[in-house]
Structure formats: C-alpha cells, structure tokens
Amino acid sequence: MEIRGGQSRYDVINYLKGFSIITIVLMHLIQNYNVIGIIDKVSSLGGTGVHIFFFCSGFGLYLSQRKKELSYFEFLKSKFFKIYIPYIIVVLIIAIVPFTFDGSFNERISALASHLLLYKMFIPEFEGSFSYPLWYMSTLFQFYLVFVVLYKVKKIISVRLFAAICFLISCAWWIITGMTVLGTERIWYSFFLQYLWEFAIGMCLAEKLYNNETIKIKTVYLLPIAIFGLAIGGVLGSMGGVLKSFNDCFLAVGYGGIALVIYRFVKPYRSLCEKICEFSYEWYLTHATCFLIIKKMLAARLPVQGFATVLSMTVSLLLSVVVAVVYHKLIRTLMKRL
C-alpha cells in the first residue's frame, strides 16, 4: 500500500477519521445501554479512535500550515470560526435540556461558563459536563494553543528527532500520571502531553508527503502488528499502575493496524468511512446527547431489554446521524456568511 506525496487530498486520512468516529459512536451507544458481555468488551476498543483523531489532527494542521503559514493569532482565529463556534452552539443547546446536567441552576451556569471561556480543562467536575465526550475538546484546544510553536520547532529539526523528542515527552508524562494522583483525574490523563507522540507522528508524516515522498506500507505486516499491539495493550491495561499508562501507545498501534487492513481489503467500508468523515466533527459533538434524549423518551414506554433495547439503540443511532448531517450543513452555511 502506497501513499504518494504532493496530493491535495489524502483519502486514507479521511477514511481514518470516518473509521474512528464510527467506532467511538458505537462504543458510546453500547455503554449508554449498559450492554454487557463480549460486545461491551470489544466496543471498548472503539475509544482508541481518539488516538487516530489526534494523529489526523497533527497531520492536517501541519500540512495546512506548510501550504500557507499563518501567524499565531491568525491560526487561532481560523480555529475559532471552524471549531469553537460549532462546539459552543452545541453546548448552549445541550445546556437548555434539563437532564443533561446533575446539579443546581448556579452550578449549571458555572459549567456553561467553563465551556464558553475554555477553563473547564482545569476543573475536574466540569471537564465532562453536559456531554462526557466533550472532554476531547479541551485536549484539542490545548493542541491549538501550542501548535504553532510545535510547527516552528519541527521546521528546524529533523523528522526523526522531532518524533523522538515528542515521544519521550509523552513517556515522561505517562510515568508522572501513573505514579501520582494525577492519573485519577481526567484533566491530567487527557492533558495534551498524553497524546503528543501521535500528534507529532501525524505532523512528521505530513512533512514527508509535503516533500513529495511516498510512504509505503507492507500490508502483510499490518495484521500481526495489530494483534501484537492489542495484546500488549490489553496486558499492560490489566496490570495497572505506571504500566497501564503505556497501554494507549500499543492499543493505538493495534487499532491503527486493524483500520488499515480494512482500508486495504474492504473497499465498500472504505467509501462509507470517507463519506462519514465529512460530518465526523458534528457527529462527535452531538451523538451522546442524541443517545441520552432517546433513552429518556423511551425509558417510560419500553422496557430497556431485549427487542426494546435494540429498537431504542437503532433509533438513537439513526437520529444521531440525521442530526449530525443537518448540523454539518447548517454550520457550512453559517461559516460562508461569517
């Protein structure tokens, strides 16, 4: 499998985004209905998709900046319109729904302010407020704040040195969080240093492709690498302590290997993922709230078991897709007018 440089669009990156959001959404759907057994265990791997998100973010941001360099404030301005506004609109809507927050009215207002002013990333009780998956936004905004600096550092050192330094920084952070109470708080084990290594790899691959190099991947090795990564990641996760802090690295490699195997051999699914990539951001922002609303609406009418559970999950999934597509189109229209 070859990825040739110099292209304006890389289908494999769009595929990975689509693949990741599908697994993340399905994981949250299954968790929302407390499905137990092998399905729950397999679906939990879907959360590893956030690692691919950060990898793709590093890739996309670096390639875009390489093509047209923006100053620090120009870069933040672009993300304000493209990322912050769609996010805050969703938060404002969610905040109106009564059962999306457990707490007093004053606490709800405080939580809303933490999203609006982006300081929720420093307050544990607000980090997952309104919709727990929104923790991801804090980490993403942290990367935006440091990206231009990372970009400038990358330009003056080699690809390998940059990747090695970022990986070692992440390793140091894993050890710190694994050995201290920081590892028990989402704001710390989701701090951007946790994911710096994969973000940096995305930047490095983007540099190679920008320079018209070709990245070759031997597909015969993908499945063994995937199995090895998932196995080691699972073992480290079960051991706990500092070693558990390193399992994300292996799980991300295993997850990525599976994703690329499917990309190489299952073309219809590849096309589906590339299509879903178009509204993946909006789907991430809205899906958990859609699941919660449907579950609340049907809980009083249907027993949450058997066929009723399958029906409720199906309706939830379909609604989340419709909402994401509609919101994507509305945001595109709004951005054109701003």
Short mmCIF file of C-alpha atoms in Angstrom, two decimals:
data_model
loop_
_atom_site.label_atom_id
_atom_site.label_comp_id
_atom_site.label_asym_id
_atom_site.label_seq_id
_atom_site.Cartn_x
_atom_site.Cartn_y
_atom_site.Cartn_z
CA MET A 1 0.00 0.00 0.00
CA GLU A 2 1.46 3.34 -1.06
CA ILE A 3 0.59 6.89 -0.06
CA ARG A 4 2.06 9.24 -2.64
CA GLY A 5 3.02 12.76 -1.61
CA GLY A 6 2.07 16.02 -3.30
CA GLN A 7 -1.68 15.40 -3.24
CA SER A 8 -4.27 17.98 -2.24
CA ARG A 9 -6.38 15.32 -0.52
CA TYR A 10 -5.42 12.08 1.20
CA ASP A 11 -8.25 9.57 1.17
CA VAL A 12 -6.61 7.36 3.78
CA ILE A 13 -6.67 10.21 6.33
CA ASN A 14 -10.34 10.90 5.66
CA TYR A 15 -11.00 7.18 5.94
CA LEU A 16 -9.25 7.01 9.32
CA LYS A 17 -11.35 9.90 10.63
CA GLY A 18 -14.54 8.21 9.49
CA PHE A 19 -13.46 4.83 10.81
CA SER A 20 -12.60 6.33 14.20
CA ILE A 21 -15.83 8.25 14.68
CA ILE A 22 -17.88 5.14 13.84
CA THR A 23 -16.13 3.05 16.50
CA ILE A 24 -16.33 5.87 19.07
CA VAL A 25 -20.04 6.43 18.49
CA LEU A 26 -20.82 2.71 18.66
CA MET A 27 -18.85 2.41 21.89
CA HIS A 28 -20.82 5.26 23.49
CA LEU A 29 -24.08 3.78 22.22
CA ILE A 30 -23.35 0.38 23.76
CA GLN A 31 -22.18 1.96 27.02
CA ASN A 32 -25.32 4.11 27.14
CA TYR A 33 -27.45 0.97 27.31
CA ASN A 34 -25.13 -0.94 29.65
CA VAL A 35 -24.74 -3.85 27.24
CA ILE A 36 -22.61 -6.48 28.95
CA GLY A 37 -20.51 -9.39 27.75
CA ILE A 38 -18.21 -9.71 24.78
CA ILE A 39 -19.96 -6.92 22.87
CA ASP A 40 -19.14 -4.42 25.61
CA LYS A 41 -15.52 -5.56 25.79
CA VAL A 42 -15.00 -5.35 22.03
CA SER A 43 -16.76 -1.99 21.77
CA SER A 44 -14.50 -0.51 24.45
CA LEU A 45 -11.68 -0.64 21.91
CA GLY A 46 -13.64 1.97 19.95
CA GLY A 47 -12.48 4.63 22.37
CA THR A 48 -8.98 4.17 20.98
CA GLY A 49 -10.27 6.09 17.98
CA VAL A 50 -9.42 9.35 19.75
CA HIS A 51 -5.75 8.50 19.21
CA ILE A 52 -6.38 8.41 15.48
CA PHE A 53 -8.21 11.72 15.77
CA PHE A 54 -5.15 13.35 17.32
CA PHE A 55 -2.88 11.74 14.73
CA CYS A 56 -5.08 13.06 11.92
CA SER A 57 -5.25 16.49 13.58
CA GLY A 58 -1.46 16.72 13.68
CA PHE A 59 -1.31 15.61 10.04
CA GLY A 60 -3.98 18.01 8.81
CA LEU A 61 -2.84 21.04 10.78
CA TYR A 62 0.79 20.65 9.75
CA LEU A 63 0.01 20.12 6.07
CA SER A 64 -2.29 23.14 6.04
CA GLN A 65 0.28 25.31 7.82
CA ARG A 66 3.00 24.11 5.45
CA LYS A 67 0.97 25.17 2.45
CA LYS A 68 0.03 28.55 3.92
CA GLU A 69 1.79 29.70 7.06
CA LEU A 70 -0.42 31.61 9.48
CA SER A 71 0.74 33.69 12.40
CA TYR A 72 -0.16 32.51 15.88
CA PHE A 73 -3.23 34.75 16.12
CA GLU A 74 -4.32 34.08 12.54
CA PHE A 75 -4.20 30.37 13.28
CA LEU A 76 -6.27 30.72 16.46
CA LYS A 77 -8.75 32.91 14.61
CA SER A 78 -9.26 30.23 11.96
CA LYS A 79 -9.92 27.61 14.65
CA PHE A 80 -12.30 29.97 16.44
CA PHE A 81 -14.63 30.00 13.46
CA LYS A 82 -14.16 26.43 12.30
CA ILE A 83 -14.02 24.56 15.63
CA TYR A 84 -15.01 26.76 18.57
CA ILE A 85 -18.26 28.20 17.20
CA PRO A 86 -19.81 24.81 16.21
CA TYR A 87 -18.76 23.44 19.61
CA ILE A 88 -20.23 26.31 21.63
CA ILE A 89 -23.52 26.27 19.71
CA VAL A 90 -23.93 22.60 20.67
CA VAL A 91 -23.04 23.30 24.30
CA LEU A 92 -25.58 26.14 24.51
CA ILE A 93 -28.30 23.86 23.15
CA ILE A 94 -27.37 20.99 25.45
CA ALA A 95 -27.32 23.32 28.45
CA ILE A 96 -31.02 24.06 27.92
CA VAL A 97 -32.00 20.38 28.16
CA PRO A 98 -32.89 19.72 31.83
CA PHE A 99 -31.48 16.21 32.26
CA THR A 100 -28.06 16.88 30.71
CA PHE A 101 -26.58 18.20 33.95
CA ASP A 102 -26.81 16.98 37.55
CA GLY A 103 -26.62 20.00 39.80
CA SER A 104 -28.21 23.28 40.80
CA PHE A 105 -29.01 26.12 38.42
CA ASN A 106 -25.96 28.07 39.60
CA GLU A 107 -23.75 25.04 39.05
CA ARG A 108 -25.19 24.63 35.55
CA ILE A 109 -24.35 28.25 34.75
CA SER A 110 -20.83 27.79 36.12
CA ALA A 111 -20.38 24.68 33.98
CA LEU A 112 -21.63 26.54 30.92
CA ALA A 113 -19.21 29.39 31.57
CA SER A 114 -16.35 26.88 31.84
CA HIS A 115 -17.13 25.73 28.29
CA LEU A 116 -17.61 29.23 26.91
CA LEU A 117 -14.34 30.51 28.38
CA LEU A 118 -12.46 27.21 27.92
CA TYR A 119 -11.34 26.86 31.53
CA LYS A 120 -13.19 23.57 32.05
CA MET A 121 -9.93 21.85 31.13
CA PHE A 122 -8.61 22.88 34.54
CA ILE A 123 -11.62 21.93 36.68
CA PRO A 124 -12.33 18.18 37.08
CA GLU A 125 -16.06 18.49 37.82
CA PHE A 126 -16.65 20.49 34.64
CA GLU A 127 -14.41 18.57 32.25
CA GLY A 128 -17.12 16.10 31.21
CA SER A 129 -20.12 18.31 31.94
CA PHE A 130 -23.24 18.28 29.72
CA SER A 131 -21.80 15.56 27.48
CA TYR A 132 -18.89 13.46 28.70
CA PRO A 133 -17.22 13.03 25.26
CA LEU A 134 -16.68 16.79 25.22
CA TRP A 135 -13.55 16.22 27.32
CA TYR A 136 -11.90 15.74 23.95
CA MET A 137 -12.43 19.40 23.09
CA SER A 138 -10.24 20.54 25.98
CA THR A 139 -7.31 18.48 24.71
CA LEU A 140 -7.89 19.63 21.14
CA PHE A 141 -7.86 23.30 22.17
CA GLN A 142 -4.65 22.69 24.12
CA PHE A 143 -3.04 21.41 20.93
CA TYR A 144 -4.26 24.50 19.09
CA LEU A 145 -2.59 26.72 21.69
CA VAL A 146 0.80 25.04 21.23
CA PHE A 147 0.62 24.00 17.56
CA VAL A 148 2.40 27.00 16.03
CA VAL A 149 5.26 26.51 18.47
CA LEU A 150 5.44 22.80 17.60
CA TYR A 151 5.39 23.71 13.92
CA LYS A 152 8.32 26.09 14.27
CA VAL A 153 10.33 23.53 16.25
CA LYS A 154 9.63 20.85 13.66
CA LYS A 155 10.91 23.12 10.87
CA ILE A 156 14.35 23.47 12.42
CA ILE A 157 14.99 19.83 13.38
CA SER A 158 14.73 16.53 11.56
CA VAL A 159 11.59 14.42 11.36
CA ARG A 160 13.09 11.61 13.41
CA LEU A 161 14.46 13.86 16.13
CA PHE A 162 11.17 15.72 16.46
CA ALA A 163 9.18 12.46 16.69
CA ALA A 164 11.65 11.04 19.23
CA ILE A 165 11.55 14.13 21.46
CA CYS A 166 7.75 14.25 21.45
CA PHE A 167 7.53 10.53 22.19
CA LEU A 168 9.90 10.87 25.15
CA ILE A 169 7.89 13.82 26.49
CA SER A 170 4.73 11.71 26.34
CA CYS A 171 6.53 8.82 28.06
CA ALA A 172 7.62 11.14 30.85
CA TRP A 173 4.03 12.34 31.23
CA TRP A 174 2.74 8.75 31.36
CA ILE A 175 5.18 7.97 34.17
CA ILE A 176 4.23 11.11 36.11
CA THR A 177 0.49 10.45 35.87
CA GLY A 178 0.95 6.74 36.52
CA MET A 179 2.93 7.30 39.70
CA THR A 180 0.85 10.14 41.16
CA VAL A 181 -2.79 11.02 41.84
CA LEU A 182 -2.81 12.97 38.58
CA GLY A 183 -3.62 9.70 36.85
CA THR A 184 -7.04 9.65 38.51
CA GLU A 185 -8.21 12.99 37.08
CA ARG A 186 -9.43 13.36 33.50
CA ILE A 187 -7.93 16.84 33.18
CA TRP A 188 -4.47 15.35 33.68
CA TYR A 189 -4.57 11.97 31.95
CA SER A 190 -6.17 13.73 28.99
CA PHE A 191 -3.70 16.63 29.02
CA PHE A 192 -2.24 17.21 25.55
CA LEU A 193 1.15 15.76 26.56
CA GLN A 194 -0.60 12.39 26.88
CA TYR A 195 -1.23 12.39 23.13
CA LEU A 196 1.71 14.49 21.93
CA TRP A 197 3.54 11.48 20.45
CA GLU A 198 0.77 10.58 17.98
CA PHE A 199 0.06 14.22 17.12
CA ALA A 200 3.77 14.60 16.32
CA ILE A 201 3.80 11.45 14.17
CA GLY A 202 0.95 12.95 12.16
CA MET A 203 3.00 16.11 11.67
CA CYS A 204 6.06 14.11 10.58
CA LEU A 205 4.14 12.05 8.02
CA ALA A 206 2.62 15.26 6.67
CA GLU A 207 6.12 16.70 6.22
CA LYS A 208 7.22 13.68 4.21
CA LEU A 209 4.18 13.81 1.95
CA TYR A 210 4.51 17.57 1.54
CA ASN A 211 8.03 16.93 0.24
CA ASN A 212 6.55 14.56 -2.37
CA GLU A 213 7.90 11.44 -0.69
CA THR A 214 6.00 8.16 -0.91
CA ILE A 215 5.07 6.26 2.23
CA LYS A 216 5.00 2.51 1.66
CA ILE A 217 3.17 0.15 4.00
CA LYS A 218 3.58 -3.61 3.68
CA THR A 219 0.08 -4.90 4.30
CA VAL A 220 1.35 -8.38 5.15
CA TYR A 221 2.69 -6.95 8.43
CA LEU A 222 -0.43 -5.00 9.40
CA LEU A 223 -2.44 -7.81 10.95
CA PRO A 224 0.44 -9.23 13.06
CA ILE A 225 1.25 -5.70 14.24
CA ALA A 226 -2.41 -5.12 15.10
CA ILE A 227 -2.66 -8.35 17.09
CA PHE A 228 0.62 -7.64 18.90
CA GLY A 229 -0.38 -4.06 19.75
CA LEU A 230 -3.81 -5.01 21.08
CA ALA A 231 -2.42 -7.94 23.07
CA ILE A 232 0.34 -5.93 24.75
CA GLY A 233 -2.01 -3.01 25.35
CA GLY A 234 -4.53 -5.32 26.99
CA VAL A 235 -1.90 -6.89 29.23
CA LEU A 236 -0.50 -3.53 30.34
CA GLY A 237 -4.01 -2.23 30.99
CA SER A 238 -4.80 -5.16 33.25
CA MET A 239 -1.56 -4.73 35.22
CA GLY A 240 -2.44 -1.20 36.32
CA GLY A 241 -0.09 1.37 37.80
CA VAL A 242 2.58 3.01 35.68
CA LEU A 243 2.48 0.21 33.10
CA LYS A 244 -1.18 0.94 32.39
CA SER A 245 -0.16 4.46 31.38
CA PHE A 246 1.76 2.94 28.45
CA ASN A 247 -1.07 0.78 27.11
CA ASP A 248 -2.54 3.55 24.96
CA CYS A 249 0.57 3.51 22.79
CA PHE A 250 0.18 -0.19 21.96
CA LEU A 251 -3.60 -0.02 21.62
CA ALA A 252 -3.30 2.88 19.18
CA VAL A 253 -0.87 0.89 17.03
CA GLY A 254 -3.13 -2.17 17.13
CA TYR A 255 -6.24 -0.14 16.36
CA GLY A 256 -4.49 1.64 13.50
CA GLY A 257 -3.34 -1.70 12.08
CA ILE A 258 -6.90 -3.05 12.03
CA ALA A 259 -8.17 0.15 10.43
CA LEU A 260 -5.59 -0.06 7.63
CA VAL A 261 -6.28 -3.75 7.00
CA ILE A 262 -9.95 -2.93 6.48
CA TYR A 263 -8.99 0.06 4.30
CA ARG A 264 -6.84 -2.18 2.11
CA PHE A 265 -9.26 -5.07 1.65
CA VAL A 266 -12.83 -3.83 2.28
CA LYS A 267 -13.38 -1.07 -0.28
CA PRO A 268 -17.15 -0.55 0.33
CA TYR A 269 -16.49 0.20 4.00
CA ARG A 270 -13.64 2.47 2.96
CA SER A 271 -16.07 4.55 0.90
CA LEU A 272 -18.56 4.68 3.78
CA CYS A 273 -15.90 5.95 6.19
CA GLU A 274 -14.72 8.61 3.76
CA LYS A 275 -18.29 9.82 3.39
CA ILE A 276 -18.88 9.91 7.14
CA CYS A 277 -15.64 11.85 7.57
CA GLU A 278 -17.42 14.87 6.09
CA PHE A 279 -19.60 15.28 9.18
CA SER A 280 -17.44 13.43 11.72
CA TYR A 281 -16.83 16.53 13.87
CA GLU A 282 -20.51 17.39 14.12
CA TRP A 283 -21.33 13.76 14.86
CA TYR A 284 -18.83 13.70 17.69
CA LEU A 285 -20.30 16.85 19.21
CA THR A 286 -23.93 15.72 19.11
CA HIS A 287 -24.17 11.92 19.25
CA ALA A 288 -24.04 11.38 23.03
CA THR A 289 -26.85 13.88 23.65
CA CYS A 290 -29.00 12.24 20.98
CA PHE A 291 -28.50 8.88 22.70
CA LEU A 292 -29.44 10.35 26.07
CA ILE A 293 -32.59 12.04 24.76
CA ILE A 294 -33.91 8.92 23.03
CA LYS A 295 -33.19 6.77 26.05
CA LYS A 296 -35.07 9.20 28.29
CA MET A 297 -38.01 9.38 25.92
CA LEU A 298 -38.37 5.62 25.52
CA ALA A 299 -37.49 4.56 29.05
CA ALA A 300 -41.00 5.22 30.35
CA ARG A 301 -42.65 3.48 27.39
CA LEU A 302 -40.47 0.47 26.67
CA PRO A 303 -38.65 -1.93 28.96
CA VAL A 304 -34.90 -1.49 28.44
CA GLN A 305 -34.21 -5.08 27.50
CA GLY A 306 -34.29 -7.42 24.53
CA PHE A 307 -36.05 -6.10 21.43
CA ALA A 308 -36.87 -2.79 23.11
CA THR A 309 -33.17 -2.14 23.70
CA VAL A 310 -32.29 -2.94 20.08
CA LEU A 311 -35.10 -0.66 18.87
CA SER A 312 -34.03 2.18 21.13
CA MET A 313 -30.38 1.83 20.12
CA THR A 314 -31.30 1.80 16.42
CA VAL A 315 -33.46 4.91 16.75
CA SER A 316 -30.70 6.63 18.74
CA LEU A 317 -28.07 5.86 16.12
CA LEU A 318 -30.23 6.97 13.20
CA LEU A 319 -31.23 10.18 14.96
CA SER A 320 -27.61 11.00 15.76
CA VAL A 321 -26.64 10.62 12.09
CA VAL A 322 -29.51 12.81 10.90
CA VAL A 323 -28.74 15.49 13.48
CA ALA A 324 -25.04 15.45 12.58
CA VAL A 325 -25.69 15.75 8.84
CA VAL A 326 -28.19 18.57 9.29
CA TYR A 327 -25.92 20.40 11.72
CA HIS A 328 -22.98 19.99 9.36
CA LYS A 329 -24.93 21.65 6.55
CA LEU A 330 -26.14 24.45 8.82
CA ILE A 331 -22.61 25.14 10.04
CA ARG A 332 -21.26 25.23 6.49
CA THR A 333 -23.93 27.76 5.56
CA LEU A 334 -23.15 29.85 8.66
CA MET A 335 -19.39 29.81 8.01
CA LYS A 336 -19.93 31.09 4.47
CA ARG A 337 -21.76 34.12 5.84
CA LEU A 338 -19.21 34.97 8.52
#
